[in-house]
PDB file of C-alpha atoms and ligand atoms in Angstrom:
ATOM      1  CA  MET A   1     -14.833 -54.151 -58.074  1.00  0.00           C
ATOM      2  CA  LYS A   2     -13.853 -53.118 -54.550  1.00  0.00           C
ATOM      3  CA  ILE A   3     -10.154 -53.268 -53.898  1.00  0.00           C
ATOM      4  CA  ARG A   4      -7.623 -52.077 -51.361  1.00  0.00           C
ATOM      5  CA  ILE A   5      -4.239 -50.624 -52.255  1.00  0.00           C
ATOM      6  CA  GLU A   6      -1.729 -51.299 -49.484  1.00  0.00           C
ATOM      7  CA  PHE A   7       1.413 -49.172 -49.379  1.00  0.00           C
ATOM      8  CA  ASP A   8       4.457 -49.673 -47.181  1.00  0.00           C
ATOM      9  CA  LYS A   9       5.990 -46.201 -47.236  1.00  0.00           C
ATOM     10  CA  GLY A  10       8.839 -47.297 -44.961  1.00  0.00           C
ATOM     11  CA  THR A  11      10.058 -49.712 -47.654  1.00  0.00           C
ATOM     12  CA  CYS A  12       9.645 -47.235 -50.533  1.00  0.00           C
ATOM     13  CA  ILE A  13      12.970 -46.106 -52.014  1.00  0.00           C
ATOM     14  CA  GLY A  14      11.384 -43.351 -54.085  1.00  0.00           C
ATOM     15  CA  ASN A  15      12.378 -44.353 -57.625  1.00  0.00           C
ATOM     16  CA  LYS A  16       8.889 -43.209 -58.801  1.00  0.00           C
ATOM     17  CA  ALA A  17       8.278 -46.216 -61.064  1.00  0.00           C
ATOM     18  CA  CYS A  18       4.723 -46.540 -59.672  1.00  0.00           C
ATOM     19  CA  LEU A  19       4.076 -42.879 -60.400  1.00  0.00           C
ATOM     20  CA  ALA A  20       5.231 -43.249 -64.013  1.00  0.00           C
ATOM     21  CA  MET A  21       2.775 -46.125 -64.429  1.00  0.00           C
ATOM     22  CA  ASP A  22      -0.159 -44.681 -62.464  1.00  0.00           C
ATOM     23  CA  PHE A  23      -0.057 -40.922 -61.897  1.00  0.00           C
ATOM     24  CA  LYS A  24      -3.602 -40.825 -60.481  1.00  0.00           C
ATOM     25  CA  ARG A  25      -2.683 -42.839 -57.392  1.00  0.00           C
ATOM     26  CA  TRP A  26       0.791 -41.558 -56.511  1.00  0.00           C
ATOM     27  CA  LYS A  27       2.281 -38.205 -55.616  1.00  0.00           C
ATOM     28  CA  ASP A  28       5.956 -37.310 -55.702  1.00  0.00           C
ATOM     29  CA  VAL A  29       7.056 -36.095 -52.265  1.00  0.00           C
ATOM     30  CA  GLY A  30      10.804 -35.995 -52.805  1.00  0.00           C
ATOM     31  CA  ASP A  31      12.590 -39.119 -51.656  1.00  0.00           C
ATOM     32  CA  LYS A  32       9.341 -41.135 -51.487  1.00  0.00           C
ATOM     33  CA  VAL A  33       5.803 -41.109 -52.881  1.00  0.00           C
ATOM     34  CA  ASN A  34       2.449 -40.652 -51.188  1.00  0.00           C
ATOM     35  CA  LEU A  35      -0.601 -42.780 -51.899  1.00  0.00           C
ATOM     36  CA  ILE A  36      -3.134 -40.086 -52.788  1.00  0.00           C
ATOM     37  CA  GLY A  37      -6.082 -40.361 -50.392  1.00  0.00           C
ATOM     38  CA  GLY A  38      -4.434 -43.195 -48.454  1.00  0.00           C
ATOM     39  CA  LYS A  39      -4.983 -43.522 -44.696  1.00  0.00           C
ATOM     40  CA  GLU A  40      -2.119 -44.445 -42.378  1.00  0.00           C
ATOM     41  CA  ILE A  41      -3.359 -47.499 -40.481  1.00  0.00           C
ATOM     42  CA  THR A  42      -0.121 -48.112 -38.644  1.00  0.00           C
ATOM     43  CA  LYS A  43       3.254 -46.403 -38.834  1.00  0.00           C
ATOM     44  CA  ASN A  44       4.193 -46.014 -42.523  1.00  0.00           C
ATOM     45  CA  ILE A  45       1.498 -48.461 -43.727  1.00  0.00           C
ATOM     46  CA  PHE A  46      -1.184 -46.782 -45.833  1.00  0.00           C
ATOM     47  CA  TYR A  47      -4.440 -48.231 -47.155  1.00  0.00           C
ATOM     48  CA  LEU A  48      -6.745 -46.878 -49.830  1.00  0.00           C
ATOM     49  CA  GLU A  49     -10.031 -48.665 -50.505  1.00  0.00           C
ATOM     50  CA  GLY A  50     -12.480 -48.008 -53.303  1.00  0.00           C
ATOM     51  CA  ASN A  51     -14.490 -49.281 -56.245  1.00  0.00           C
ATOM     52  CA  TYR A  52     -12.594 -49.248 -59.507  1.00  0.00           C
ATOM     53  CA  SER A  53     -13.176 -50.365 -63.087  1.00  0.00           C
ATOM     54  CA  LYS A  54     -11.201 -53.258 -64.575  1.00  0.00           C
ATOM     55  CA  GLU A  55      -9.057 -50.779 -66.545  1.00  0.00           C
ATOM     56  CA  GLU A  56      -8.296 -48.792 -63.403  1.00  0.00           C
ATOM     57  CA  ILE A  57      -7.402 -51.953 -61.471  1.00  0.00           C
ATOM     58  CA  ASP A  58      -5.079 -53.037 -64.298  1.00  0.00           C
ATOM     59  CA  THR A  59      -3.299 -49.682 -64.105  1.00  0.00           C
ATOM     60  CA  ILE A  60      -3.104 -49.826 -60.298  1.00  0.00           C
ATOM     61  CA  THR A  61      -1.729 -53.370 -60.476  1.00  0.00           C
ATOM     62  CA  GLU A  62       0.854 -52.406 -63.096  1.00  0.00           C
ATOM     63  CA  GLY A  63       1.964 -49.624 -60.750  1.00  0.00           C
ATOM     64  CA  ALA A  64       2.402 -52.190 -57.976  1.00  0.00           C
ATOM     65  CA  LYS A  65       4.252 -54.666 -60.184  1.00  0.00           C
ATOM     66  CA  VAL A  66       6.949 -52.195 -61.211  1.00  0.00           C
ATOM     67  CA  CYS A  67       7.850 -51.384 -57.607  1.00  0.00           C
ATOM     68  CA  PRO A  68      11.363 -52.809 -57.154  1.00  0.00           C
ATOM     69  CA  VAL A  69      11.001 -53.246 -53.389  1.00  0.00           C
ATOM     70  CA  ASN A  70       7.487 -54.746 -53.213  1.00  0.00           C
ATOM     71  CA  ALA A  71       6.070 -51.781 -51.333  1.00  0.00           C
ATOM     72  CA  ILE A  72       2.624 -51.970 -52.982  1.00  0.00           C
ATOM     73  CA  ALA A  73      -0.029 -54.681 -52.784  1.00  0.00           C
ATOM     74  CA  VAL A  74      -3.503 -54.760 -54.359  1.00  0.00           C
ATOM     75  CA  LYS A  75      -6.230 -56.815 -52.695  1.00  0.00           C
ATOM     76  CA  ASN A  76      -9.633 -57.807 -54.059  1.00  0.00           C
ATOM     77  CA  LEU A  77     -11.919 -57.067 -51.106  1.00  0.00           C
ATOM     78  CA  GLU A  78     -14.758 -59.077 -52.645  1.00  0.00           C
ATOM     79  CA  THR A  79     -12.829 -62.378 -52.676  1.00  0.00           C
ATOM     80  CA  GLY A  80     -10.245 -61.548 -50.001  1.00  0.00           C
ATOM     81  CA  GLU A  81      -7.458 -62.575 -52.399  1.00  0.00           C
ATOM     82  CA  TYR A  82      -4.520 -60.516 -53.516  1.00  0.00           C
ATOM     83  CA  ILE A  83      -4.496 -59.409 -57.149  1.00  0.00           C
ATOM     84  CA  TYR A  84      -0.871 -58.518 -56.581  1.00  0.00           C
ATOM     85  CA  GLY A  85       0.678 -59.464 -53.254  1.00  0.00           C
ATOM     86  CA  THR A  86       4.048 -58.661 -51.775  1.00  0.00           C
ATOM     87  CA  GLU A  87       4.725 -62.101 -50.332  1.00  0.00           C
ATOM     88  CA  ILE A  88       7.613 -63.873 -52.089  1.00  0.00           C
ATOM     89  CA  ILE A  89       6.755 -67.491 -52.966  1.00  0.00           C
ATOM     90  CA  THR A  90       9.744 -69.850 -53.173  1.00  0.00           C
ATOM     91  CA  ASP A  91       8.026 -73.274 -52.989  1.00  0.00           C
ATOM     92  CA  HIS A  92       8.976 -74.428 -56.510  1.00  0.00           C
ATOM     93  CA  ALA A  93      12.196 -72.501 -56.964  1.00  0.00           C
ATOM     94  CA  GLU A  94      15.259 -74.294 -58.277  1.00  0.00           C
ATOM     95  CA  GLU A  95      18.111 -73.709 -55.845  1.00  0.00           C
ATOM     96  CA  VAL A  96      21.731 -73.557 -56.955  1.00  0.00           C
ATOM     97  CA  GLY A  97      24.904 -72.407 -55.277  1.00  0.00           C
ATOM     98  CA  ALA A  98      26.739 -69.695 -57.203  1.00  0.00           C
ATOM     99  CA  GLU A  99      30.255 -70.370 -58.432  1.00  0.00           C
ATOM    100  CA  TYR A 100      32.530 -68.844 -61.053  1.00  0.00           C
ATOM    101  CA  ASP A 101      36.271 -69.080 -61.696  1.00  0.00           C
ATOM    102  CA  ASP A 102      37.439 -65.899 -63.402  1.00  0.00           C
ATOM    103  CA  SER A 103      40.833 -67.415 -64.301  1.00  0.00           C
ATOM    104  CA  LYS A 104      39.172 -70.218 -66.313  1.00  0.00           C
ATOM    105  CA  GLU A 105      35.771 -68.898 -67.360  1.00  0.00           C
ATOM    106  CA  PHE A 106      36.379 -65.255 -68.291  1.00  0.00           C
ATOM    107  CA  GLN A 107      35.592 -64.417 -71.923  1.00  0.00           C
ATOM    108  CA  LEU A 108      36.495 -61.162 -73.611  1.00  0.00           C
ATOM    109  CA  ASP A 109      33.587 -59.228 -75.103  1.00  0.00           C
ATOM    110  CA  LYS A 110      33.948 -58.808 -78.882  1.00  0.00           C
ATOM    111  CA  GLU A 111      32.287 -55.377 -78.538  1.00  0.00           C
ATOM    112  CA  GLY A 112      35.245 -54.097 -76.507  1.00  0.00           C
ATOM    113  CA  TYR A 113      36.021 -53.244 -72.906  1.00  0.00           C
ATOM    114  CA  PHE A 114      35.050 -50.447 -70.527  1.00  0.00           C
ATOM    115  CA  LEU A 115      37.200 -47.889 -68.772  1.00  0.00           C
ATOM    116  CA  ILE A 116      35.372 -46.327 -65.835  1.00  0.00           C
ATOM    117  CA  ARG A 117      36.389 -43.385 -63.673  1.00  0.00           C
ATOM    118  CA  VAL A 118      34.817 -40.705 -61.528  1.00  0.00           C
ATOM    119  CA  ASP A 119      35.044 -36.951 -62.003  1.00  0.00           C
ATOM    120  CA  GLU A 120      35.008 -35.889 -58.357  1.00  0.00           C
ATOM    121  CA  LYS A 121      34.860 -32.152 -59.139  1.00  0.00           C
ATOM    122  CA  ASN A 122      31.661 -32.388 -61.188  1.00  0.00           C
ATOM    123  CA  LYS A 123      30.332 -35.499 -59.395  1.00  0.00           C
ATOM    124  CA  ASN A 124      30.113 -37.401 -62.661  1.00  0.00           C
ATOM    125  CA  ILE A 125      30.787 -40.986 -63.628  1.00  0.00           C
ATOM    126  CA  GLU A 126      32.568 -41.403 -66.962  1.00  0.00           C
ATOM    127  CA  VAL A 127      32.568 -44.568 -69.031  1.00  0.00           C
ATOM    128  CA  GLY A 128      34.712 -45.152 -72.103  1.00  0.00           C
ATOM    129  CA  LEU A 129      34.162 -48.063 -74.451  1.00  0.00           C
ATOM    130  CA  CYS A 130      37.354 -49.199 -76.153  1.00  0.00           C
ATOM    131  CA  ARG A 131      37.025 -51.308 -79.267  1.00  0.00           C
ATOM    132  CA  GLU A 132      40.790 -51.237 -79.734  1.00  0.00           C
ATOM    133  CA  PRO A 133      43.430 -51.154 -76.980  1.00  0.00           C
ATOM    134  CA  ASN A 134      43.512 -47.725 -75.297  1.00  0.00           C
ATOM    135  CA  LYS A 135      41.284 -46.067 -77.919  1.00  0.00           C
ATOM    136  CA  VAL A 136      37.960 -44.801 -76.568  1.00  0.00           C
ATOM    137  CA  SER A 137      35.304 -44.997 -79.280  1.00  0.00           C
ATOM    138  CA  LEU A 138      32.358 -44.010 -77.067  1.00  0.00           C
ATOM    139  CA  LYS A 139      32.385 -41.850 -73.941  1.00  0.00           C
ATOM    140  CA  VAL A 140      29.283 -41.654 -71.739  1.00  0.00           C
ATOM    141  CA  THR A 141      29.056 -39.254 -68.803  1.00  0.00           C
ATOM    142  CA  GLY A 142      26.310 -39.300 -66.206  1.00  0.00           C
ATOM    143  CA  LYS A 143      25.449 -39.011 -62.556  1.00  0.00           C
ATOM    144  CA  LYS A 144      23.471 -42.187 -61.978  1.00  0.00           C
ATOM    145  CA  PRO A 145      24.219 -45.803 -62.974  1.00  0.00           C
ATOM    146  CA  ILE A 146      20.724 -46.295 -64.402  1.00  0.00           C
ATOM    147  CA  ASP A 147      21.141 -43.338 -66.806  1.00  0.00           C
ATOM    148  CA  ILE A 148      24.516 -44.563 -67.981  1.00  0.00           C
ATOM    149  CA  TYR A 149      23.732 -48.220 -68.510  1.00  0.00           C
ATOM    150  CA  HIS A 150      20.465 -47.462 -70.295  1.00  0.00           C
ATOM    151  CA  MET A 151      22.366 -45.145 -72.625  1.00  0.00           C
ATOM    152  CA  ILE A 152      25.038 -47.748 -73.346  1.00  0.00           C
ATOM    153  CA  ILE A 153      22.921 -50.889 -73.515  1.00  0.00           C
ATOM    154  CA  ASN A 154      19.551 -49.693 -74.823  1.00  0.00           C
ATOM    155  CA  LYS A 155      19.908 -46.313 -76.499  1.00  0.00           C
ATOM    156  CA  LYS A 156      23.249 -46.921 -78.236  1.00  0.00           C
ATOM    157  CA  LYS A 157      22.074 -50.497 -78.884  1.00  0.00           C
ATOM    158  CA  LEU A 158      25.498 -52.019 -78.344  1.00  0.00           C
ATOM    159  CA  ASN A 159      25.709 -55.781 -78.557  1.00  0.00           C
ATOM    160  CA  ILE A 160      27.356 -56.300 -75.193  1.00  0.00           C
ATOM    161  CA  ARG A 161      27.621 -59.739 -73.573  1.00  0.00           C
ATOM    162  CA  LYS A 162      25.211 -60.282 -70.687  1.00  0.00           C
ATOM    163  CA  ASP A 163      27.998 -60.880 -68.174  1.00  0.00           C
ATOM    164  CA  HIS A 164      29.681 -57.689 -69.400  1.00  0.00           C
ATOM    165  CA  CYS A 165      26.416 -55.760 -68.829  1.00  0.00           C
ATOM    166  CA  ALA A 166      26.328 -57.141 -65.283  1.00  0.00           C
ATOM    167  CA  TYR A 167      29.964 -56.130 -64.800  1.00  0.00           C
ATOM    168  CA  LEU A 168      29.156 -52.616 -66.025  1.00  0.00           C
ATOM    169  CA  GLY A 169      26.238 -52.324 -63.576  1.00  0.00           C
ATOM    170  CA  ARG A 170      28.405 -53.502 -60.687  1.00  0.00           C
ATOM    171  CA  GLU A 171      31.239 -51.074 -61.451  1.00  0.00           C
ATOM    172  CA  LEU A 172      28.841 -48.156 -62.014  1.00  0.00           C
ATOM    173  CA  GLN A 173      27.208 -48.763 -58.649  1.00  0.00           C
ATOM    174  CA  LYS A 174      30.627 -48.890 -56.982  1.00  0.00           C
ATOM    175  CA  ALA A 175      31.585 -45.611 -58.677  1.00  0.00           C
ATOM    176  CA  TYR A 176      28.283 -44.054 -57.571  1.00  0.00           C
ATOM    177  CA  ILE A 177      28.788 -45.133 -53.944  1.00  0.00           C
ATOM    178  CA  ALA A 178      32.392 -43.892 -54.030  1.00  0.00           C
ATOM    179  CA  LEU A 179      31.245 -40.455 -55.222  1.00  0.00           C
ATOM    180  CA  LYS A 180      28.500 -40.303 -52.583  1.00  0.00           C
ATOM    181  CA  LYS A 181      30.781 -41.360 -49.757  1.00  0.00           C
ATOM    182  CA  GLY A 182      33.822 -39.363 -50.934  1.00  0.00           C
ATOM    183  CA  ILE A 183      36.045 -42.427 -51.177  1.00  0.00           C
ATOM    184  CA  LYS A 184      38.421 -43.471 -53.942  1.00  0.00           C
ATOM    185  CA  TYR A 185      37.056 -45.476 -56.861  1.00  0.00           C
ATOM    186  CA  VAL A 186      39.417 -47.884 -58.592  1.00  0.00           C
ATOM    187  CA  GLN A 187      37.943 -49.991 -61.382  1.00  0.00           C
ATOM    188  CA  ASP A 188      37.970 -53.717 -60.545  1.00  0.00           C
ATOM    189  CA  ASP A 189      39.133 -53.077 -56.980  1.00  0.00           C
ATOM    190  CA  GLU A 190      37.044 -53.271 -53.820  1.00  0.00           C
ATOM    191  CA  LEU A 191      35.816 -50.035 -52.263  1.00  0.00           C
ATOM    192  CA  LYS A 192      37.798 -49.243 -49.133  1.00  0.00           C
ATOM    193  CA  PHE A 193      35.535 -47.805 -46.444  1.00  0.00           C
TER     194      PHE A 193
HETATM  195  S1  LIG B   1       7.794 -47.895 -57.224  1.00  0.00           S
HETATM  196 FE1  LIG B   1       7.915 -48.571 -55.091  1.00  0.00          FE
HETATM  197  S2  LIG B   1       9.864 -47.780 -54.377  1.00  0.00           S
HETATM  198 FE2  LIG B   1       9.378 -46.701 -56.254  1.00  0.00          FE
HETATM  199  S3  LIG B   1       8.367 -44.829 -55.557  1.00  0.00           S
HETATM  200 FE3  LIG B   1       6.769 -46.328 -55.995  1.00  0.00          FE
HETATM  201  S4  LIG B   1       6.407 -47.321 -54.022  1.00  0.00           S
HETATM  202 FE4  LIG B   1       8.332 -46.248 -53.852  1.00  0.00          FE
END
């Protein structure tokens, strides 16, 4: 089947998820990827057209689906329809306003609580899980939030509440930004730019 891979390199944030899924189509070029053989049709927009087998198209489409910023689309040139498009469809979405009252709705996680700090000298983020007050039973050190939360949530297989996982992600990202920008990180406090 003839398809076209469309790549918005300007949107790409370079996390290489597409490359991990489909190494034949993507090349690591540092903070972004290149679409191998792609032609730039307008600034930062690349197209690659060709005939591919069903298996190849499945792999290409999987590579597009894992892109967190919708930088890759796959179009069937025989029907003119997108196999995987980048347009966000909201027609049937349920819409709700977000609200939460920490003073009434907060629930302690039975698994424990996290202490988070930054090691400015070594540019590390350190997370301690306390199952008893002030006693760290697990210490995880890393440079990137994704490494740390995968270690805690998936690899150590801790049974952490979903809202606590979200809290951990938020604080790790704040710590990461603080280290990058050279500003002070205080757990549970806003970053002061
Ligand atoms: S998955 Fe998307 S953002 Fe990540 S490198 Fe590939 S194109 Fe770029």
